[in-house]
mmCIF file of C-alpha atoms and ligand atoms in Angstrom:
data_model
loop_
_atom_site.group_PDB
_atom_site.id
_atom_site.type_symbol
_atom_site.label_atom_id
_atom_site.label_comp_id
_atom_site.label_asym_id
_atom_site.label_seq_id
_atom_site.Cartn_x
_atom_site.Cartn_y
_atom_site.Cartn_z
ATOM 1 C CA UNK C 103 101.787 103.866 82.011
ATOM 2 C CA UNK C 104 100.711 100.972 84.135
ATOM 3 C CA UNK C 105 97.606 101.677 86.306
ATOM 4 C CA UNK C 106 98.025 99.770 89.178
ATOM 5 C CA UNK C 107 95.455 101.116 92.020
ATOM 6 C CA UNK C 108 95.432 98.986 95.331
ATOM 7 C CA UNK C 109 92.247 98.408 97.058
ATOM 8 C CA UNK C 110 91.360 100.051 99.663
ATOM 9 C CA UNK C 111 91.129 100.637 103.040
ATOM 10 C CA UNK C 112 94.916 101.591 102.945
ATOM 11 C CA UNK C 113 95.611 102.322 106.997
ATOM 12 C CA UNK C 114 94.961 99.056 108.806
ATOM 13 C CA UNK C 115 91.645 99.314 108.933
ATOM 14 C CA UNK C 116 90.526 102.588 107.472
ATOM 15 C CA UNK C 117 91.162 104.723 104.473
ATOM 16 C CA UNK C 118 91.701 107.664 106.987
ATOM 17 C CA UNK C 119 94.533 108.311 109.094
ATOM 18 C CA UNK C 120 93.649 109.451 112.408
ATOM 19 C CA UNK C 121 95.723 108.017 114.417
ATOM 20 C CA UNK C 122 99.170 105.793 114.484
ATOM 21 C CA UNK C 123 97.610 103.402 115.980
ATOM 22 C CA UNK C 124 96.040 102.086 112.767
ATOM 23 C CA UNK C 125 99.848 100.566 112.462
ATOM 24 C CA UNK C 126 101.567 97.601 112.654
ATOM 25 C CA UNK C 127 105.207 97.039 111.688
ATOM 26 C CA UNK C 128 104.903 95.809 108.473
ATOM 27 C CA UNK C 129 102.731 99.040 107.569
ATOM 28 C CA UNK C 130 105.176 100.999 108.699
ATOM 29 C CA UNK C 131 107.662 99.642 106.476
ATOM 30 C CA UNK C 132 105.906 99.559 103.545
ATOM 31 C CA UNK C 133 105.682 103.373 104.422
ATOM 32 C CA UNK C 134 109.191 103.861 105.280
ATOM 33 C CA UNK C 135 110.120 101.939 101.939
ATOM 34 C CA UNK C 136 107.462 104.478 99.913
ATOM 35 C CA UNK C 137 109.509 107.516 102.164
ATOM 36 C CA UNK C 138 112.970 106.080 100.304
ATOM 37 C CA UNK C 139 111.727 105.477 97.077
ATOM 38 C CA UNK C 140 110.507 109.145 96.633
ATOM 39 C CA UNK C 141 113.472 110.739 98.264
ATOM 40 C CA UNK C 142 115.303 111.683 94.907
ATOM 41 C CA UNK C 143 111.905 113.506 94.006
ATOM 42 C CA UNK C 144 111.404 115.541 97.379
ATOM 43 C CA UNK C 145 115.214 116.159 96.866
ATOM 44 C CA UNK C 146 114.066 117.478 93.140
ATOM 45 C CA UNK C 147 116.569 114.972 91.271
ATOM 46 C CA UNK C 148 113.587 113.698 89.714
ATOM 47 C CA UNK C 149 109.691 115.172 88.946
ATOM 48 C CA UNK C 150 107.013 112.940 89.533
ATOM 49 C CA UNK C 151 103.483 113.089 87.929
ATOM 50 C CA UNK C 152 101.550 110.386 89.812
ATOM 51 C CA UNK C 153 99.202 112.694 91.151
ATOM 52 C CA UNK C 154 98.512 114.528 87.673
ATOM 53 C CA UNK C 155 94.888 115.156 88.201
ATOM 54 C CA UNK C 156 94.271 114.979 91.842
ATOM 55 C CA UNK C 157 93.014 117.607 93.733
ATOM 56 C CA UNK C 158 93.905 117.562 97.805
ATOM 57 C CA UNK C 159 91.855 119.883 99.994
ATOM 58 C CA UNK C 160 94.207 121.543 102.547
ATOM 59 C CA UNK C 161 91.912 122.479 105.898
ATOM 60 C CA UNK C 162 93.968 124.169 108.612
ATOM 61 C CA UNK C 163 91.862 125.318 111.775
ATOM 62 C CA UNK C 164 94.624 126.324 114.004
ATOM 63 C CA UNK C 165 98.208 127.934 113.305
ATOM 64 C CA UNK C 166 101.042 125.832 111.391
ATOM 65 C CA UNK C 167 103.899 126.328 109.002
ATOM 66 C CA UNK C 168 105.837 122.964 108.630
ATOM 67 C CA UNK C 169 103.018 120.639 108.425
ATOM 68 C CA UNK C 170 100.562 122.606 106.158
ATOM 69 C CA UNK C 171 103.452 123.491 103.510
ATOM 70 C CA UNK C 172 105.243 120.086 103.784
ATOM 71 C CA UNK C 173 101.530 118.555 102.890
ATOM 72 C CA UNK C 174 101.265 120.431 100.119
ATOM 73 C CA UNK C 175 104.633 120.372 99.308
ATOM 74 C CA UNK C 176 104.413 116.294 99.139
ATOM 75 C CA UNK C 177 101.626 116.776 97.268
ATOM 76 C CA UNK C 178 102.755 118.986 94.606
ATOM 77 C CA UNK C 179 105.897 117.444 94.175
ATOM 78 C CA UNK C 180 103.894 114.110 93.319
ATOM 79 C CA UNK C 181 102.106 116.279 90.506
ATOM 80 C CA UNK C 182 98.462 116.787 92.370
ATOM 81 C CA UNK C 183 97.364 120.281 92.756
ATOM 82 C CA UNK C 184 96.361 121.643 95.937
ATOM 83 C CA UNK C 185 93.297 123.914 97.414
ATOM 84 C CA UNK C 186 93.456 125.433 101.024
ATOM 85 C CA UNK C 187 91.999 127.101 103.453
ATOM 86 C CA UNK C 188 93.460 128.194 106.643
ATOM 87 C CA UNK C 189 91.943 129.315 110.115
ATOM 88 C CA UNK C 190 88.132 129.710 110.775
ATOM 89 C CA UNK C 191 87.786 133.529 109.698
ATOM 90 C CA UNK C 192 88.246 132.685 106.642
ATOM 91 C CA UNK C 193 85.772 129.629 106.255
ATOM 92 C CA UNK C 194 81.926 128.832 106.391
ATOM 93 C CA UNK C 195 82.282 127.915 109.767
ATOM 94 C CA UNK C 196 82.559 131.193 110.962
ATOM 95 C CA UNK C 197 78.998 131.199 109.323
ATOM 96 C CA UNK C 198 78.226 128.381 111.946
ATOM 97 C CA UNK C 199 78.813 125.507 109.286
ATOM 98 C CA UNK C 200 78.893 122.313 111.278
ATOM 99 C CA UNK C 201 82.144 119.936 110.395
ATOM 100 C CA UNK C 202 79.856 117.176 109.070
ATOM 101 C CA UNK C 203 78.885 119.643 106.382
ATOM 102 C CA UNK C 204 82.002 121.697 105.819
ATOM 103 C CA UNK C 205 83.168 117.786 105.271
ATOM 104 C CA UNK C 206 80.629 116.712 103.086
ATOM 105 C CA UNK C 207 81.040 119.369 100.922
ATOM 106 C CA UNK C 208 84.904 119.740 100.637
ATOM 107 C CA UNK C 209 85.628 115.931 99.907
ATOM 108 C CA UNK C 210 83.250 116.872 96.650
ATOM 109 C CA UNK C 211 86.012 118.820 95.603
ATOM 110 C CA UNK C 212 88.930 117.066 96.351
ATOM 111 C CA UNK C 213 90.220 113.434 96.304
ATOM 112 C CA UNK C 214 92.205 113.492 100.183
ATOM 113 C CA UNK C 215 91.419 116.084 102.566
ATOM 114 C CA UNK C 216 94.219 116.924 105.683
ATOM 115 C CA UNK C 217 92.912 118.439 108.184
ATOM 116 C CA UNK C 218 94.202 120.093 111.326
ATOM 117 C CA UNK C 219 91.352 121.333 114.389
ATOM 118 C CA UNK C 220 91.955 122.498 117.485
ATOM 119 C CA UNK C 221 89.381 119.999 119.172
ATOM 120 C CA UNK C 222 90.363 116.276 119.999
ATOM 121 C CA UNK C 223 88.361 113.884 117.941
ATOM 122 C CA UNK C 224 87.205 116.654 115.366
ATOM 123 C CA UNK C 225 89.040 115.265 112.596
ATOM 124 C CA UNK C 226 87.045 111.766 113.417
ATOM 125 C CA UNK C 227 84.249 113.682 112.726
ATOM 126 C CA UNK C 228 85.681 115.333 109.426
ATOM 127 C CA UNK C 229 86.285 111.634 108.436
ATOM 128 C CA UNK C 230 82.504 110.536 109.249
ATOM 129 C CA UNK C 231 81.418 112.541 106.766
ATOM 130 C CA UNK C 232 84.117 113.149 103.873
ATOM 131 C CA UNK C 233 83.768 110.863 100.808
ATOM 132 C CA UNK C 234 87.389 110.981 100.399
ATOM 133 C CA UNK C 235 90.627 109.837 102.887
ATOM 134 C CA UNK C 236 91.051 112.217 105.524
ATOM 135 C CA UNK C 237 94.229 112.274 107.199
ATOM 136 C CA UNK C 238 94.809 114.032 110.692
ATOM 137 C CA UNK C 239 96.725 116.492 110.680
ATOM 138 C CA UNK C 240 96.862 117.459 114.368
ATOM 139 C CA UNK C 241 93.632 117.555 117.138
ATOM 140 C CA UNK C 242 94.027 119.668 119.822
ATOM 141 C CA UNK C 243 95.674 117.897 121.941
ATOM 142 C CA UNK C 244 94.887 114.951 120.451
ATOM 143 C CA UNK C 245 97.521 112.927 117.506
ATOM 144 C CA UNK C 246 99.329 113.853 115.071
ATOM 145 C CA UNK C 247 100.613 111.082 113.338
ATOM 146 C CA UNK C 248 102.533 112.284 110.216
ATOM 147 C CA UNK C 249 104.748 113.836 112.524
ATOM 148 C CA UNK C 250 105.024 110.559 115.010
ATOM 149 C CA UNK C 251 105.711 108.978 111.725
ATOM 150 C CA UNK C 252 108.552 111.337 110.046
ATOM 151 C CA UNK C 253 110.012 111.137 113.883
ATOM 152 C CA UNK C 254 109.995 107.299 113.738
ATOM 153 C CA UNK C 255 111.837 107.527 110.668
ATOM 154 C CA UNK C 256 114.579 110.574 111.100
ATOM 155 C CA UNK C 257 115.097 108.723 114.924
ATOM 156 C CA UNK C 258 115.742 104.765 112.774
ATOM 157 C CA UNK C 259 117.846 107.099 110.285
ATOM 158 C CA UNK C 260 119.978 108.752 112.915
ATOM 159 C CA UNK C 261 120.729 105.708 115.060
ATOM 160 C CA UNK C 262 121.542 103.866 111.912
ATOM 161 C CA UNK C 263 124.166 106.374 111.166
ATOM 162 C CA UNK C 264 125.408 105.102 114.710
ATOM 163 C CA UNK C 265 125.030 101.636 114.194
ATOM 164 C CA UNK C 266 122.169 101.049 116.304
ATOM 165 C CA UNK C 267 118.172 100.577 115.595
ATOM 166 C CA UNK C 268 115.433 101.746 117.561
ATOM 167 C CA UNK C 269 114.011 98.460 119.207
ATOM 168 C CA UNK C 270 116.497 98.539 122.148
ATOM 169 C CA UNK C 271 116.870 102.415 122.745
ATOM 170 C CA UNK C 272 116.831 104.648 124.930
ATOM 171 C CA UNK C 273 114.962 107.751 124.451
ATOM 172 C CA UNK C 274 114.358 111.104 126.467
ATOM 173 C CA UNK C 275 111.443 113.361 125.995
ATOM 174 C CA UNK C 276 110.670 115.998 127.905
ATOM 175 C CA UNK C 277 108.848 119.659 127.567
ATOM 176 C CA UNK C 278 105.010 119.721 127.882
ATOM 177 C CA UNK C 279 104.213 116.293 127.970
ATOM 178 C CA UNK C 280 100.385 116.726 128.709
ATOM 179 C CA UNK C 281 99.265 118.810 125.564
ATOM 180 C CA UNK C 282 102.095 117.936 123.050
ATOM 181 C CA UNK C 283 100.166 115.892 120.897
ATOM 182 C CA UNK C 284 103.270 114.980 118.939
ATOM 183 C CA UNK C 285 104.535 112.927 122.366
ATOM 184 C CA UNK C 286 101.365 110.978 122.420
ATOM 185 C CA UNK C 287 101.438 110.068 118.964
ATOM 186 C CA UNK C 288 105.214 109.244 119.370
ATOM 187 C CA UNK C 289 105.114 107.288 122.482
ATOM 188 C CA UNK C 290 102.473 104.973 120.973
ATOM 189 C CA UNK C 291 103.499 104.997 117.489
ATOM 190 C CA UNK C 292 107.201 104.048 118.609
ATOM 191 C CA UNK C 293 105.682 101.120 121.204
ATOM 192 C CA UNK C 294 105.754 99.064 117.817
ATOM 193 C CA UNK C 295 109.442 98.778 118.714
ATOM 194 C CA UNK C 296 110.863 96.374 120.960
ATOM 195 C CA UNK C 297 112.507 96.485 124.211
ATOM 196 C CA UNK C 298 112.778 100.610 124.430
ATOM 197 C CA UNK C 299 113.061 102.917 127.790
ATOM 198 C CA UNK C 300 111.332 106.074 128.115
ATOM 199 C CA UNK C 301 112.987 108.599 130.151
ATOM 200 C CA UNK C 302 110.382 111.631 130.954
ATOM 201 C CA UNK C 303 110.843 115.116 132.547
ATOM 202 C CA UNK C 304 108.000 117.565 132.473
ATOM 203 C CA UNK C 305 107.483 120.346 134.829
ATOM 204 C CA UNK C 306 104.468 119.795 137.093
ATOM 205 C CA UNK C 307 101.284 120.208 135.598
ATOM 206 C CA UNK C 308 102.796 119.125 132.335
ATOM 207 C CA UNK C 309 102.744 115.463 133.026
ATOM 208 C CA UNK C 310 102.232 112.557 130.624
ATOM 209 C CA UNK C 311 98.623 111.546 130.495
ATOM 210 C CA UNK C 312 98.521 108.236 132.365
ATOM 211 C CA UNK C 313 96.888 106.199 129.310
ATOM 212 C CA UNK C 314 99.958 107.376 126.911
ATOM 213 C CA UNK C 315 102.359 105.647 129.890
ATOM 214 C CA UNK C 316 100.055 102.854 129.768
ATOM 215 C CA UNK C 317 99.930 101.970 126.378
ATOM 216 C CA UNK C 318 103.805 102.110 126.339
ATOM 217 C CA UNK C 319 104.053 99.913 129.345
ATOM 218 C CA UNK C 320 101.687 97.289 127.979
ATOM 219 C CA UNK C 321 103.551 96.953 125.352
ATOM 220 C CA UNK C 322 106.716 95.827 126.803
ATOM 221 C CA UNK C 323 108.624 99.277 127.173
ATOM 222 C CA UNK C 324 109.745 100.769 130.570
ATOM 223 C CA UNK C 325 108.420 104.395 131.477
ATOM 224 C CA UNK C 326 110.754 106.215 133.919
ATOM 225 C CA UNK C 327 109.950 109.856 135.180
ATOM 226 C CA UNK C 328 112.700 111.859 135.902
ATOM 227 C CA UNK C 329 113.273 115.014 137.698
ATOM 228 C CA UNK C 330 115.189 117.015 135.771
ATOM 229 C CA UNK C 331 116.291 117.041 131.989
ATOM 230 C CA UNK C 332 119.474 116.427 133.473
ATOM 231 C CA UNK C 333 118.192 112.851 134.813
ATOM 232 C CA UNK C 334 116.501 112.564 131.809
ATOM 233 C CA UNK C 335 119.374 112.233 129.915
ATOM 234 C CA UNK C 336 120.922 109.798 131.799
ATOM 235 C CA UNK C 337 121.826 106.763 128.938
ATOM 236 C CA UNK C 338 119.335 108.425 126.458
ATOM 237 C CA UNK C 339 120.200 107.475 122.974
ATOM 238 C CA UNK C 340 118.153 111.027 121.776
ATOM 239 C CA UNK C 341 116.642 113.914 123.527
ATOM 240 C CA UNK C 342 113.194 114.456 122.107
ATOM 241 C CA UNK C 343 111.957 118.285 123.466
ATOM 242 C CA UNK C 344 108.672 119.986 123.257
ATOM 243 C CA UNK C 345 107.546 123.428 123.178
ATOM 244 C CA UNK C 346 104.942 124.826 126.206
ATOM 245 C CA UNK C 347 101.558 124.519 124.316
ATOM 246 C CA UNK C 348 100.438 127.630 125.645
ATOM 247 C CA UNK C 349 97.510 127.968 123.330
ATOM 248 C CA UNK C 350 96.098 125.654 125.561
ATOM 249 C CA UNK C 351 96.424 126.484 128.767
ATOM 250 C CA UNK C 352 94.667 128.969 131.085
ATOM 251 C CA UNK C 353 97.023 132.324 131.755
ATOM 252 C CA UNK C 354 96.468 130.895 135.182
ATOM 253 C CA UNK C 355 97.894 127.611 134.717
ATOM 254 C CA UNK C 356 100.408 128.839 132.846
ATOM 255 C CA UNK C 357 101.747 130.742 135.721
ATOM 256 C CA UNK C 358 101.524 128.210 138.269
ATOM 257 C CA UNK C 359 103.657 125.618 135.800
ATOM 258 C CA UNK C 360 106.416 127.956 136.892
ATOM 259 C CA UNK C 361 108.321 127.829 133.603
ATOM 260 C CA UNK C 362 111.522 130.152 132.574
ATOM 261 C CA UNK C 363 114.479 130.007 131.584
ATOM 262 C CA UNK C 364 115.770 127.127 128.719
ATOM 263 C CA UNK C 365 114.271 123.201 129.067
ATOM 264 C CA UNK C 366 117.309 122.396 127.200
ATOM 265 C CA UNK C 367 120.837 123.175 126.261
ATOM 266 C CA UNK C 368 124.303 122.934 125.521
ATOM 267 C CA UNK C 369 125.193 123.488 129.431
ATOM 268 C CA UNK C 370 122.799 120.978 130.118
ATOM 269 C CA UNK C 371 124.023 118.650 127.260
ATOM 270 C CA UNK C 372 127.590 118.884 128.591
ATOM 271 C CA UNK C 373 127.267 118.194 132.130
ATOM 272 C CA UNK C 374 125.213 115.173 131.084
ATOM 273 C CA UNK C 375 128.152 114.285 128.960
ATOM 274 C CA UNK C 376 125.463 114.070 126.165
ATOM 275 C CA UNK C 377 126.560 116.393 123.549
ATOM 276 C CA UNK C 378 126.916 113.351 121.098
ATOM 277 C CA UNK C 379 123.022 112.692 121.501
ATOM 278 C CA UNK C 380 120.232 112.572 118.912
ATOM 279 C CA UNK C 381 118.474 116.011 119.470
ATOM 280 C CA UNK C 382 114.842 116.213 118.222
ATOM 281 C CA UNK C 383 112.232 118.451 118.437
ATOM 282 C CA UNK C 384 108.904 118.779 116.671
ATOM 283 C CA UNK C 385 109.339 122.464 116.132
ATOM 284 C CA UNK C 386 108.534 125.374 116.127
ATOM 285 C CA UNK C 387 110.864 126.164 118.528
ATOM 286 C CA UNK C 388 109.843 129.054 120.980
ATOM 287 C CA UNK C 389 113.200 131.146 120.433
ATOM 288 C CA UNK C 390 111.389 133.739 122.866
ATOM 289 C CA UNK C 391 113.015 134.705 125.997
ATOM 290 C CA UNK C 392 112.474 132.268 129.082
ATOM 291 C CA UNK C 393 109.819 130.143 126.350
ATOM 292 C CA UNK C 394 111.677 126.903 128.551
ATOM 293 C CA UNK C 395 112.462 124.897 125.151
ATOM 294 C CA UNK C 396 115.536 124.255 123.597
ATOM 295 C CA UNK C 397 118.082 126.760 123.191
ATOM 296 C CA UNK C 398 119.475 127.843 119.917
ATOM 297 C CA UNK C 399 123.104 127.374 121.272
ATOM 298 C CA UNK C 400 122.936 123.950 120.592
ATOM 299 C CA UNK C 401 122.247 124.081 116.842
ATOM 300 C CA UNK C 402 126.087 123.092 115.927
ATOM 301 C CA UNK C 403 126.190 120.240 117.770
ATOM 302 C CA UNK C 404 126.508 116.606 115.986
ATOM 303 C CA UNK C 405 122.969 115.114 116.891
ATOM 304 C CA UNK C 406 120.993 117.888 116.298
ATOM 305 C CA UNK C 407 118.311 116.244 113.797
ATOM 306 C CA UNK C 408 115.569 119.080 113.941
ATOM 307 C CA UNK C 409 115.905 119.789 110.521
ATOM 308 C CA UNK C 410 116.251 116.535 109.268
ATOM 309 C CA UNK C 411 113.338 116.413 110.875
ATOM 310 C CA UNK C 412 111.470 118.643 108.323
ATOM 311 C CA UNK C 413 113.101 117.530 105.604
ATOM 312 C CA UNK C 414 112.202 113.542 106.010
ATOM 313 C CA UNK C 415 108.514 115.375 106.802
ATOM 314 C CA UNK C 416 108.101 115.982 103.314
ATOM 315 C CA UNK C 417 109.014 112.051 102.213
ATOM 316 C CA UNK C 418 106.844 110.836 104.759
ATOM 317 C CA UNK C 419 103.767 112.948 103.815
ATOM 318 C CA UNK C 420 104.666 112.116 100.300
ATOM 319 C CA UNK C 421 104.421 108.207 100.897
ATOM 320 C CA UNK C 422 100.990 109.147 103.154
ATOM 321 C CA UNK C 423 99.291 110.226 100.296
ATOM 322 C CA UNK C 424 100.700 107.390 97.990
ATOM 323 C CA UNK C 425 99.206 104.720 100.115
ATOM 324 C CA UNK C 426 95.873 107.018 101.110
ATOM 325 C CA UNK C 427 95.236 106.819 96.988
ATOM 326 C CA UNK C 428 96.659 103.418 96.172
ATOM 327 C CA UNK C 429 99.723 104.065 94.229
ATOM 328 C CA UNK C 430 102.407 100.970 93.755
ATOM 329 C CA UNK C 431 105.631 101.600 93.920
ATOM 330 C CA UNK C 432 105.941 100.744 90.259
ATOM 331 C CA UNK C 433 103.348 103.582 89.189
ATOM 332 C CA UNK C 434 105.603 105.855 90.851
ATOM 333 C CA UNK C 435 108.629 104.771 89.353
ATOM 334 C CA UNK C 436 106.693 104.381 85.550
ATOM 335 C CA UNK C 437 105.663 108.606 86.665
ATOM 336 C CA UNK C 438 108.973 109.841 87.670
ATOM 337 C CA UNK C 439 111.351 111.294 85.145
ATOM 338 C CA UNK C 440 114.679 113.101 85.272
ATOM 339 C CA UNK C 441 114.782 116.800 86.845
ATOM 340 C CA UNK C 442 114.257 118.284 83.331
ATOM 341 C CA UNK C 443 115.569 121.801 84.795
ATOM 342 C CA UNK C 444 118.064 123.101 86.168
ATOM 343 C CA UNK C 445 118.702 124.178 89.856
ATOM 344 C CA UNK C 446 120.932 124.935 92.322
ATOM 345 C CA UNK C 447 120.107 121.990 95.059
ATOM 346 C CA UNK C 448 121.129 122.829 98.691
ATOM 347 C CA UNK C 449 121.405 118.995 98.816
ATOM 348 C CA UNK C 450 124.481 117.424 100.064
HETATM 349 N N1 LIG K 106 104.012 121.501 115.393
HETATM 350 C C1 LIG K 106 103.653 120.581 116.448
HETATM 351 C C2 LIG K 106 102.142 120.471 116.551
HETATM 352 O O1 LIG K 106 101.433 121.003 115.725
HETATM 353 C C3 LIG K 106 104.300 120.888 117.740
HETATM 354 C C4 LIG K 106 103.971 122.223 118.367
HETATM 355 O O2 LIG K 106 103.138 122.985 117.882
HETATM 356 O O3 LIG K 106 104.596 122.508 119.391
HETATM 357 O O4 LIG K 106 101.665 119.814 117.465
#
């Protein structure tokens, strides 16, 4: 088996990922490219043992299903094993363990550490002190750049269905634009394309922070804000919709954002005339009553890409750990071997 390790750094210019804005476009596609090359494995067509040996050390601080399984999903499915720990109870720091520590002593054990934290710029400090990649896997309100990257790549996939590419689109995004950390990731991470227009609606309170608009603008891209979702959608190419991050916000600023009801759905949709559109959403979806995100009544319509979504998450988490420990594509290929079992695939 060849062993071909690239030299690091692997994200511009660090070996941690902390933010998409350690990318360029050529990065990007030699991610995307990784993302294609293992999608018969995440598909389980094929088993790949890359990773036989490595150890990644799962740390998740605050609440999540899709990105803490899809992690260790990618990871697992390239042959590593995985350790975890979730939420502070269960952790040293509830001993008052500082991060630098907790760090230090968890990259001993592992060989990539992802890391969610409720504080902005704590997984910075993770990184400062781990001996091994650390890749951000949300920060308060921060980034949260594998999932700014696996919406990069399921929006290029759906408008190429269509056709079309992404420098030139139109996009919508609306929801809680001030703490969605996806949306700042996203809005910067998709300014590497050319030419696009960003149509916002958030309710007030919710608003874009200025620097997010401003980094979009420098780079070439309009920034509209809209009044409604309705407006929003006016020549959108995809709806991108966010869930209230009411973890947080104050119960009293939650009840002066004066949310109810749905942000988004089919009656919307159709008196836009935009039932054809791209519908993304980072998920989870709030499915409670008057949660004002996006209704479930619009789950059988054409665009709706939320679960391609999750599905591409898993590619794109598996090509973030390929690059974060130097694997070529040809050591993945010389480590990947038919499915030697047999399964019922969901698959199309
Ligand atoms: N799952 C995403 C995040 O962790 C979006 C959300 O929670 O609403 O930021």
């Amino acid at each position: 088996m060849p062993n071909q390790v690239q030299s690091l750094p692997a994200f511009g210019a660090g070996r941690h990922l902390l933010s998409v804005q350690q990318f360029d476009r050529d990065l990007l596609q030699k991610l995307f490219d990784l993302a294609d090359l293992v999608r018969p494995i995440a598909e389980r067509r094929s088993v790949c043992t890359v990773l036989d040996g490595a150890v990644l050390g799962s740390l998740f601080f605050e609440p999540s299903t899709r990105t803490r399984l899809s992690f260790e999903s990618a990871f697992l499915r390239l042959g590593g094993e995985v350790t975890t720990t979730t939420g502070f109870t269960f952790s040293s720091m509830a001993k008052g363990e500082s991060i630098a520590d907790t760090s230090r002593v968890v990259s001993g054990y592992s060989d990539v550490l992802v890391v969610r934290h409720p504080d902005e710029g704590s997984v910075a400090e993770f990184a400062a002190a781990s001996i091994v990649p650390v890749i951000n896997a949300g920060d308060g309100a921060g980034e949260h750049p594998s999932q700014a990257l696996l919406d990069f790549y399921t929006l290029s996939s759906e408008l190429a269905k269509r056709g079309r590419q992404v420098d030139g689109a139109t996009v919508a995004i609306v929801g809680d634009l001030k703490y969605g950390r996806t949306v700042h990731s996203l809005m910067k991470l998709l300014s590497l394309a050319e030419n696009l227009t960003f149509r916002l609606f958030s309710p007030a309170s919710l608003e874009l922070p200025a620097k997010v608009a401003e980094f979009a603008r420098s780079h070439g891209h309009k920034v509209i804000g809209c009044a409604s979702v309705f407006d929003a959608l006016t020549g959108s190419d995809c709806v991108y919709a966010t869930r209230v991050q009411r973890e947080r916000m104050t119960e009293e600023a939650l009840n002066s954002a004066n949310i109810s009801g749905n942000l988004l759905n089919r009656a919307i949709l159709e008196r836009a005339g935009a039932t054809e559109t791209i519908i993304m959403h980072p998920l989870p979806r709030d499915s409670r009553m008057d949660s004002f995100d996006l209704a479930a009544d619009v789950d059988d319509l054409p665009g709706l890409s939320i679960f391609r979504q999750t599905d591409n998450g898993v590619l794109i988490r598996m090509a973030i750990f390929l690059i974060a420990l130097g694997c070529s594509p040809d050591t993945v290929r010389a480590t990947t071997e038919q499915r030697p079992w047999d399964a019922t695939l969901r698959w199309p």
